[in-house]
Coordinates of C-alpha atoms in Angstrom, one line a residue:
M1 CA -22.0 8.9 -20.4
K2 CA -23.4 10.8 -17.4
L3 CA -24.2 9.0 -14.2
W4 CA -28.0 9.7 -14.4
A5 CA -28.0 8.2 -17.9
K6 CA -26.2 5.1 -16.8
G7 CA -28.8 4.7 -14.0
I8 CA -31.6 4.9 -16.4
V9 CA -30.1 2.2 -18.7
A10 CA -29.4 -0.1 -15.7
G11 CA -33.0 0.4 -14.5
L12 CA -34.4 -0.5 -18.0
V13 CA -32.2 -3.7 -18.1
V14 CA -33.4 -4.8 -14.7
A15 CA -37.0 -4.1 -15.5
S16 CA -36.7 -6.0 -18.8
V17 CA -35.2 -9.1 -17.1
T18 CA -37.8 -9.0 -14.4
T19 CA -40.6 -8.7 -16.9
F20 CA -39.2 -11.6 -19.0
T21 CA -38.9 -13.9 -15.9
I22 CA -42.4 -13.1 -14.7
Y23 CA -43.7 -13.6 -18.2
G24 CA -42.0 -17.0 -18.5
M25 CA -43.3 -18.3 -15.2
T26 CA -46.8 -17.1 -15.9
T27 CA -46.7 -18.6 -19.4
G28 CA -45.5 -21.9 -18.0
R29 CA -48.2 -22.1 -15.4
D30 CA -50.8 -21.2 -18.1
L31 CA -49.4 -23.9 -20.3
A32 CA -49.6 -26.4 -17.5
A33 CA -53.2 -25.5 -16.7
S34 CA -54.2 -25.7 -20.3
G35 CA -52.7 -29.1 -20.7
Q36 CA -50.4 -28.0 -23.6
E37 CA -47.0 -29.7 -24.0
E38 CA -43.9 -27.9 -22.7
L39 CA -40.2 -28.5 -23.4
F40 CA -38.2 -30.1 -20.5
D41 CA -34.8 -31.7 -20.0
L42 CA -34.8 -35.2 -18.7
V43 CA -32.0 -36.3 -16.3
S44 CA -31.2 -39.8 -15.2
P45 CA -29.6 -40.5 -11.8
M46 CA -26.0 -41.8 -12.0
Y47 CA -23.7 -43.8 -9.8
E48 CA -20.8 -41.8 -8.4
D49 CA -17.9 -42.4 -6.1
L50 CA -19.0 -41.1 -2.7
S51 CA -15.9 -42.2 -0.8
T52 CA -14.9 -39.9 2.1
T53 CA -11.3 -38.8 2.6
V54 CA -9.2 -37.0 5.2
M55 CA -6.4 -34.7 4.0
V56 CA -3.3 -34.9 6.2
P57 CA -0.2 -32.8 5.6
G58 CA 2.9 -34.3 7.2
S59 CA 6.7 -34.9 6.9
L60 CA 8.7 -38.0 5.8
E61 CA 10.5 -40.2 8.3
L62 CA 12.6 -43.3 7.9
V63 CA 11.0 -46.5 9.2
N64 CA 14.2 -48.5 10.1
R65 CA 17.2 -46.5 11.3
Q66 CA 20.3 -47.5 13.4
I67 CA 22.4 -44.8 15.1
V68 CA 25.7 -45.8 16.6
Q69 CA 26.9 -43.5 19.4
P70 CA 30.6 -43.5 20.4
S71 CA 31.5 -45.1 23.7
S72 CA 34.5 -43.9 25.7
D73 CA 34.3 -47.0 28.0
E74 CA 34.9 -49.4 25.1
G75 CA 38.2 -47.9 24.2
A76 CA 39.7 -48.0 20.7
Y77 CA 37.7 -49.3 17.7
E78 CA 37.9 -50.2 14.1
I79 CA 35.2 -49.3 11.5
L80 CA 34.5 -52.3 9.3
V81 CA 32.2 -50.7 6.6
E82 CA 32.3 -47.6 4.3
T83 CA 29.8 -44.8 3.6
G84 CA 27.3 -45.8 1.0
E85 CA 27.8 -49.5 1.5
D86 CA 24.7 -51.8 1.6
V87 CA 24.6 -54.0 4.7
E88 CA 22.4 -56.9 5.8
E89 CA 21.2 -57.6 9.3
G90 CA 24.0 -59.2 11.3
T91 CA 26.8 -57.7 9.2
P92 CA 29.8 -56.6 11.5
I93 CA 30.2 -52.8 11.2
L94 CA 32.4 -51.8 14.1
Q95 CA 35.0 -53.7 16.1
Y96 CA 36.2 -52.4 19.5
S97 CA 39.6 -53.5 20.8
T98 CA 39.6 -57.0 22.3
T99 CA 43.3 -57.3 23.3
E100 CA 42.6 -57.9 27.0
I101 CA 39.8 -60.4 26.3
D102 CA 42.0 -62.2 23.8
F103 CA 44.7 -62.7 26.6
E104 CA 42.0 -63.9 28.9
I105 CA 40.7 -66.4 26.4
Q106 CA 44.2 -67.7 25.8
D107 CA 44.8 -68.2 29.5
I108 CA 41.5 -70.0 30.0
E109 CA 42.2 -72.3 27.0
L110 CA 45.7 -73.3 28.5
Q111 CA 44.1 -74.1 31.8
M112 CA 41.5 -76.2 30.1
Q113 CA 44.2 -78.1 28.2
Q114 CA 45.9 -78.8 31.5
S115 CA 42.7 -79.9 33.2
Q116 CA 41.8 -82.2 30.3
A117 CA 45.3 -83.8 30.5
T118 CA 44.8 -84.4 34.2
I119 CA 41.5 -86.0 33.6
T120 CA 43.0 -88.2 30.9
S121 CA 45.8 -89.3 33.3
L122 CA 43.2 -90.2 36.0
T123 CA 41.2 -92.1 33.5
S124 CA 44.3 -94.1 32.5
S125 CA 45.0 -94.9 36.2
E126 CA 41.5 -96.1 36.7
A127 CA 41.9 -98.5 33.7
E128 CA 45.1 -99.9 35.1
I129 CA 43.7 -100.5 38.5
N130 CA 40.6 -102.2 37.0
R131 CA 43.1 -104.4 35.0
Q132 CA 44.9 -105.3 38.2
K133 CA 41.7 -106.4 39.8
S134 CA 41.4 -109.2 37.3
S135 CA 45.1 -110.1 37.2
P136 CA 46.9 -112.8 39.2
D137 CA 48.3 -110.1 41.4
V138 CA 45.2 -110.1 43.5
Q139 CA 45.0 -113.9 43.8
P140 CA 46.6 -115.8 46.8
T141 CA 49.5 -118.3 46.1
Y142 CA 50.5 -121.5 47.9
L143 CA 54.0 -122.9 48.8
E144 CA 54.6 -126.6 49.6
D145 CA 57.1 -127.7 52.3
E146 CA 59.4 -130.2 50.6
E147 CA 60.2 -132.0 53.9
T148 CA 56.7 -132.2 55.3
G149 CA 54.7 -131.6 52.1
E150 CA 52.5 -129.1 53.9
R151 CA 51.0 -126.3 51.8
M152 CA 51.3 -122.7 53.0
E153 CA 49.2 -119.7 51.6
V154 CA 51.1 -116.6 50.5
E155 CA 49.3 -113.3 50.5
P156 CA 48.8 -111.5 47.1
L157 CA 50.9 -108.5 46.1
V158 CA 47.8 -106.3 46.4
S159 CA 44.3 -106.8 47.6
I160 CA 41.1 -106.0 45.9
A161 CA 40.1 -103.8 48.8
E162 CA 43.3 -101.7 48.3
L163 CA 42.6 -101.4 44.6
D164 CA 39.0 -100.3 45.3
A165 CA 40.3 -97.7 47.7
Q166 CA 42.6 -96.4 45.0
L167 CA 39.7 -96.3 42.5
T168 CA 37.6 -94.3 44.9
E169 CA 40.4 -91.7 45.4
L170 CA 40.9 -91.5 41.6
A171 CA 37.1 -90.9 41.1
Q172 CA 37.2 -88.0 43.6
Q173 CA 40.2 -86.4 41.9
K174 CA 38.6 -86.9 38.5
K175 CA 35.3 -85.4 39.7
A176 CA 37.1 -82.3 41.0
E177 CA 39.0 -81.9 37.8
N178 CA 35.8 -82.2 35.7
F179 CA 34.3 -79.5 37.9
T180 CA 37.4 -77.3 37.2
L181 CA 37.1 -78.0 33.5
T182 CA 33.4 -77.1 33.5
R183 CA 34.2 -73.8 35.3
L184 CA 36.8 -73.0 32.7
E185 CA 34.5 -73.8 29.8
N186 CA 31.9 -71.4 31.3
Q187 CA 34.6 -68.7 31.7
L188 CA 35.6 -69.3 28.0
E189 CA 32.1 -68.9 26.8
T190 CA 31.6 -65.7 28.8
A191 CA 34.9 -64.3 27.4
K192 CA 33.9 -65.1 23.9
K193 CA 30.5 -63.5 24.4
Q194 CA 32.2 -60.4 25.7
K195 CA 34.4 -60.4 22.6
E196 CA 31.3 -60.8 20.4
E197 CA 29.6 -57.9 22.1
R198 CA 32.6 -55.7 21.3
T199 CA 31.9 -56.5 17.6
L200 CA 28.9 -54.3 16.7
T201 CA 26.6 -55.6 13.9
S202 CA 23.9 -54.0 11.8
S203 CA 20.4 -54.5 13.2
I204 CA 18.7 -53.8 9.9
N205 CA 19.0 -54.3 6.2
G206 CA 20.0 -50.9 4.9
K207 CA 22.7 -48.5 3.7
V208 CA 25.5 -46.8 5.6
L209 CA 24.5 -43.1 5.4
S210 CA 27.3 -41.5 7.4
I211 CA 30.5 -42.3 9.3
N212 CA 32.1 -39.9 11.8
D213 CA 35.7 -41.0 11.1
Q214 CA 37.1 -37.8 12.6
G215 CA 36.3 -38.9 16.1
D216 CA 34.4 -35.7 16.9
T217 CA 31.6 -36.3 19.5
T218 CA 29.8 -32.9 19.1
D219 CA 29.1 -30.4 16.3
D220 CA 29.7 -26.7 16.4
F221 CA 26.5 -26.2 18.4
G222 CA 27.3 -28.8 21.0
N223 CA 24.9 -31.4 19.7
S224 CA 26.0 -35.0 20.0
L225 CA 27.3 -36.6 16.8
P226 CA 26.6 -40.2 16.0
L227 CA 29.6 -42.4 15.2
M228 CA 27.7 -44.1 12.4
E229 CA 24.2 -44.0 10.9
I230 CA 22.5 -46.8 8.9
A231 CA 19.0 -46.7 7.5
D232 CA 16.7 -48.5 5.2
T233 CA 16.1 -45.9 2.5
T234 CA 13.3 -47.9 0.8
Q235 CA 10.8 -47.5 3.7
F236 CA 9.3 -44.2 4.7
T237 CA 6.4 -43.1 6.9
I238 CA 4.5 -39.8 6.8
T239 CA 3.4 -38.4 10.2
G240 CA 0.8 -35.6 10.4
N241 CA -2.0 -34.5 12.7
V242 CA -5.7 -34.8 12.4
S243 CA -8.5 -33.2 14.3
E244 CA -10.6 -34.8 17.0
R245 CA -13.4 -35.5 14.6
Q246 CA -11.1 -37.0 12.0
S247 CA -9.3 -39.1 14.6
M248 CA -12.6 -41.0 15.1
D249 CA -12.8 -41.8 11.3
V250 CA -9.2 -42.7 10.6
E251 CA -8.4 -46.4 11.5
L252 CA -5.5 -48.7 11.1
G253 CA -5.2 -50.2 7.6
H254 CA -7.0 -47.3 5.8
V255 CA -5.5 -46.8 2.4
A256 CA -3.9 -43.4 1.6
S257 CA -2.6 -41.6 -1.5
M258 CA 0.3 -39.3 -1.2
Y259 CA 2.0 -36.6 -3.3
S260 CA 4.7 -33.9 -2.9
D261 CA 4.7 -30.5 -4.4
S262 CA 8.5 -30.6 -4.6
I263 CA 8.7 -33.9 -6.6
E264 CA 7.1 -33.6 -10.1
D265 CA 4.9 -36.5 -11.1
G266 CA 5.5 -38.2 -7.8
F267 CA 2.7 -40.4 -6.4
W268 CA 2.7 -43.0 -3.7
T269 CA 0.2 -45.2 -1.9
G270 CA 0.3 -46.5 1.7
E271 CA -1.7 -47.4 4.7
V272 CA -2.3 -46.1 8.2
V273 CA -0.1 -47.9 10.7
D274 CA -0.7 -45.8 13.8
V275 CA -3.3 -43.4 15.2
A276 CA -2.0 -41.9 18.4
Y277 CA -4.0 -42.4 21.6
F278 CA -2.7 -39.1 23.1
P279 CA -2.9 -35.7 21.4
A280 CA 0.1 -33.9 20.1
E281 CA 1.6 -31.4 22.6
S282 CA 0.7 -27.8 21.9
D283 CA 3.2 -25.0 22.2
E284 CA 0.4 -22.7 23.4
W285 CA -0.2 -22.8 27.1
Y286 CA -3.9 -22.2 26.7
G287 CA -4.3 -25.0 24.1
D288 CA -5.8 -25.1 20.7
S289 CA -9.3 -23.5 20.6
A290 CA -10.1 -25.7 17.6
G291 CA -9.6 -28.9 19.5
S292 CA -6.7 -31.3 20.0
Q293 CA -4.6 -32.7 17.2
Y294 CA -3.8 -36.4 17.0
P295 CA -0.7 -37.7 15.2
V296 CA -1.3 -40.2 12.4
T297 CA 1.4 -42.3 10.8
I298 CA 1.1 -43.6 7.3
Q299 CA 3.6 -46.1 5.8
I300 CA 4.4 -45.9 2.1
T301 CA 3.8 -49.3 0.5
E302 CA 4.0 -48.5 -3.2
G303 CA 5.9 -46.0 -5.3
D304 CA 9.5 -44.9 -6.1
T305 CA 11.3 -44.0 -2.9
E306 CA 14.7 -43.2 -4.4
Q307 CA 13.9 -39.4 -4.6
L308 CA 12.5 -39.2 -1.1
R309 CA 14.4 -37.8 1.8
P310 CA 13.6 -37.6 5.5
G311 CA 11.9 -34.3 6.3
Y312 CA 10.2 -33.8 2.9
Q313 CA 6.7 -32.3 3.2
M314 CA 4.0 -34.5 1.8
M315 CA 0.2 -34.5 1.5
A316 CA -1.7 -37.7 2.3
E317 CA -5.3 -38.3 1.4
I318 CA -6.7 -41.1 3.6
V319 CA -9.8 -42.9 2.3
T320 CA -11.9 -43.4 5.4
S321 CA -14.8 -45.0 3.6
E322 CA -15.4 -46.4 0.1
E323 CA -18.9 -46.2 -1.3
M324 CA -20.6 -45.9 -4.7
G325 CA -24.0 -44.2 -4.6
L326 CA -26.8 -43.1 -6.9
T327 CA -26.7 -39.3 -7.1
L328 CA -28.9 -36.6 -8.6
D329 CA -28.5 -32.8 -9.0
M330 CA -30.0 -31.3 -5.8
G331 CA -31.7 -28.7 -7.9
L332 CA -34.0 -31.4 -9.3
V333 CA -35.4 -32.4 -5.9
L334 CA -38.6 -30.7 -4.7
Y335 CA -40.0 -30.5 -1.2
D336 CA -43.4 -30.2 0.5
E337 CA -45.0 -31.1 3.7
L338 CA -44.9 -34.8 2.8
G339 CA -41.1 -34.8 2.2
S340 CA -38.8 -34.8 -0.8
Y341 CA -39.9 -35.8 -4.3
V342 CA -39.2 -35.5 -8.0
F343 CA -41.3 -35.7 -11.2
V344 CA -40.3 -38.5 -13.5
Y345 CA -41.2 -39.0 -17.1
E346 CA -43.5 -41.9 -17.7
D347 CA -45.4 -42.5 -21.0
G348 CA -45.2 -38.8 -21.9
V349 CA -46.6 -37.4 -18.6
A350 CA -45.1 -36.2 -15.3
V351 CA -45.5 -38.6 -12.4
R352 CA -44.6 -37.7 -8.8
R353 CA -42.1 -40.0 -7.1
D354 CA -41.2 -39.7 -3.4
V355 CA -37.5 -40.1 -2.7
E356 CA -35.3 -40.6 0.3
I357 CA -32.1 -38.6 0.0
D358 CA -28.9 -38.0 1.9
Y359 CA -26.1 -35.4 1.5
A360 CA -23.6 -36.4 -1.2
N361 CA -21.6 -33.2 -2.0
D362 CA -22.0 -29.5 -2.7
Y363 CA -24.0 -30.0 -5.8
A364 CA -25.7 -33.4 -5.6
V365 CA -27.7 -35.6 -3.2
Q366 CA -27.6 -39.3 -2.8
I367 CA -30.7 -41.2 -3.7
L368 CA -31.3 -43.8 -1.0
E369 CA -34.7 -44.9 -2.1
G370 CA -37.2 -44.1 -4.8
L371 CA -35.2 -43.9 -8.1
T372 CA -33.0 -46.1 -10.3
E373 CA -30.6 -45.4 -13.1
E374 CA -33.3 -46.1 -15.7
D375 CA -35.6 -43.4 -14.4
L376 CA -35.9 -40.1 -16.2
V377 CA -36.3 -37.1 -13.9
I378 CA -37.9 -34.0 -15.2
A379 CA -35.8 -30.8 -14.8
D380 CA -38.5 -28.6 -13.4
Y381 CA -36.4 -25.5 -12.7
M382 CA -39.4 -23.1 -13.1
G383 CA -41.7 -25.1 -10.8
I384 CA -44.5 -25.5 -13.4
V385 CA -44.7 -29.3 -13.6
T386 CA -47.8 -30.9 -12.0
E387 CA -48.9 -34.5 -11.6
G388 CA -50.1 -35.8 -15.0
M389 CA -48.9 -32.9 -17.0
L390 CA -48.0 -33.7 -20.7
I391 CA -44.2 -33.6 -21.1
T392 CA -42.2 -33.3 -24.3
P393 CA -38.5 -34.1 -23.8
N394 CA -36.1 -31.5 -25.0
E395 CA -34.3 -33.7 -27.6
I396 CA -37.7 -34.7 -29.2
M397 CA -38.8 -31.1 -29.3
E398 CA -35.6 -30.1 -31.0
E399 CA -36.1 -32.6 -33.8
N400 CA -39.7 -31.4 -34.4
D401 CA -38.5 -27.8 -34.4
E402 CA -36.0 -28.6 -37.2
D403 CA -38.7 -30.2 -39.4
E404 CA -41.4 -27.6 -38.7
G405 CA -39.0 -24.7 -38.9
F406 CA -38.3 -25.3 -42.6
E407 CA -42.1 -25.6 -43.5
D408 CA -43.2 -22.6 -41.4
G409 CA -40.3 -20.5 -42.4
F410 CA -40.4 -21.3 -46.1
E411 CA -42.7 -18.5 -47.0
E412 CA -40.6 -16.0 -45.0
E413 CA -37.3 -17.2 -46.4
Y414 CA -38.6 -17.2 -50.0
E415 CA -40.7 -14.0 -50.1
I416 CA -42.0 -13.2 -53.6
E417 CA -40.8 -9.9 -55.0
D418 CA -41.8 -8.2 -58.2
G419 CA -40.9 -10.2 -61.2
E420 CA -40.1 -13.4 -59.3
L421 CA -41.7 -16.8 -60.1
F422 CA -42.9 -19.6 -57.9
E423 CA -41.4 -23.0 -58.2
D424 CA -44.4 -24.2 -60.3
D425 CA -43.9 -21.4 -62.7
F426 CA -40.5 -22.6 -63.8
I427 CA -40.5 -23.8 -67.5
E428 CA -38.7 -26.9 -68.7
E429 CA -35.8 -26.5 -71.1
D430 CA -37.6 -28.3 -74.0
D431 CA -40.6 -26.0 -73.8
P432 CA -41.4 -24.7 -77.4
E433 CA -42.5 -21.3 -76.1
L434 CA -39.2 -21.0 -74.2
E435 CA -37.2 -21.8 -77.4
E436 CA -39.3 -19.3 -79.4
Q437 CA -38.7 -16.6 -76.9
E438 CA -35.0 -17.3 -76.9
G439 CA -34.9 -17.0 -80.7
D440 CA -36.6 -13.6 -80.6
D441 CA -34.1 -12.5 -78.1
E442 CA -31.2 -13.5 -80.4
L443 CA -32.8 -11.4 -83.3

């Protein structure tokens, strides 16, 4: 078809559509003015989930992780666990050499034994002296002269004063020895603590992920290699950035849903555990023209974590507010100088109802005041409804059309042609005339 012919056809189509639209609007207004009934859809407001969310792309990180770096100052060591082994907090995982400390502990223990023996000996001496103080040795004796009969006093073997002096000296020696023993006990405790410190234990409940049993301290690129790495592989966090505006909406404890494009049918839930006070550093010296980005950390609380690995990219949907609201198609709301309103169906007529609305989403508004779920809103897409106008709901009109359609269309559907009879002209089978006619036909 030539271009000019196509242009003519297109013009005719546009003209036809325009004419039909104008005709429909004019007819509708005429019907409204004349008080005739018109066909309208009725729509009830409905409650919807109006919760707001923030989408945060981020990467997985382990919550609990222990990295053991090799120490050249500690000397030789012995690894006490194996790769893949589950360990609990406090489990010994690495033992450094304790030869020198063991010798020191042995020497201290020998000195303590000697000191304790000395204290025991001093205590025995004190007991003996105290026994002497109550024995006859400290009592004076008397001798009688046989010739004269005179009694003479004989001094005791030891005096109580001398025994008290000995007790004082023993007490001083015992005090000094006790001081020595206390010092040795402190040294022993310190040595044992040093030995314990050379036994490294797990600080978390987790699994041994790697052991560098080759003794290499750096990789091929010069990066430091850990001697051992332990982590709790059941707890992960997702860290991502949000905008300045979103950082004001996201709060600690907000619930989040997470999924990963790389894990089929994977779904996890969690909660926000940190919203950074300072923005993330930008690689661009002039900054981000769209505003600063603030790191947000979400900890996974529910879901299978066996398939997860640190560094996996995840998408988190943080629910910043949970709300159910009464919504209505925004195309049903009308506006004038008095505000927003709708027409509701009451007792067969249109009644204006003023409503207070708020933005809900791209296709609906939230009804804050003026309507309930039981109200029937008239879908006045052509703008022909007026206050008090008679309204016939669409479903009722359809039922009437089915009944009236058969009656009105009966004559058209059963048009009489030459030689055809109406229903009243049909003859019963037992009609004599019919039997006679049939007999003539047989002859």
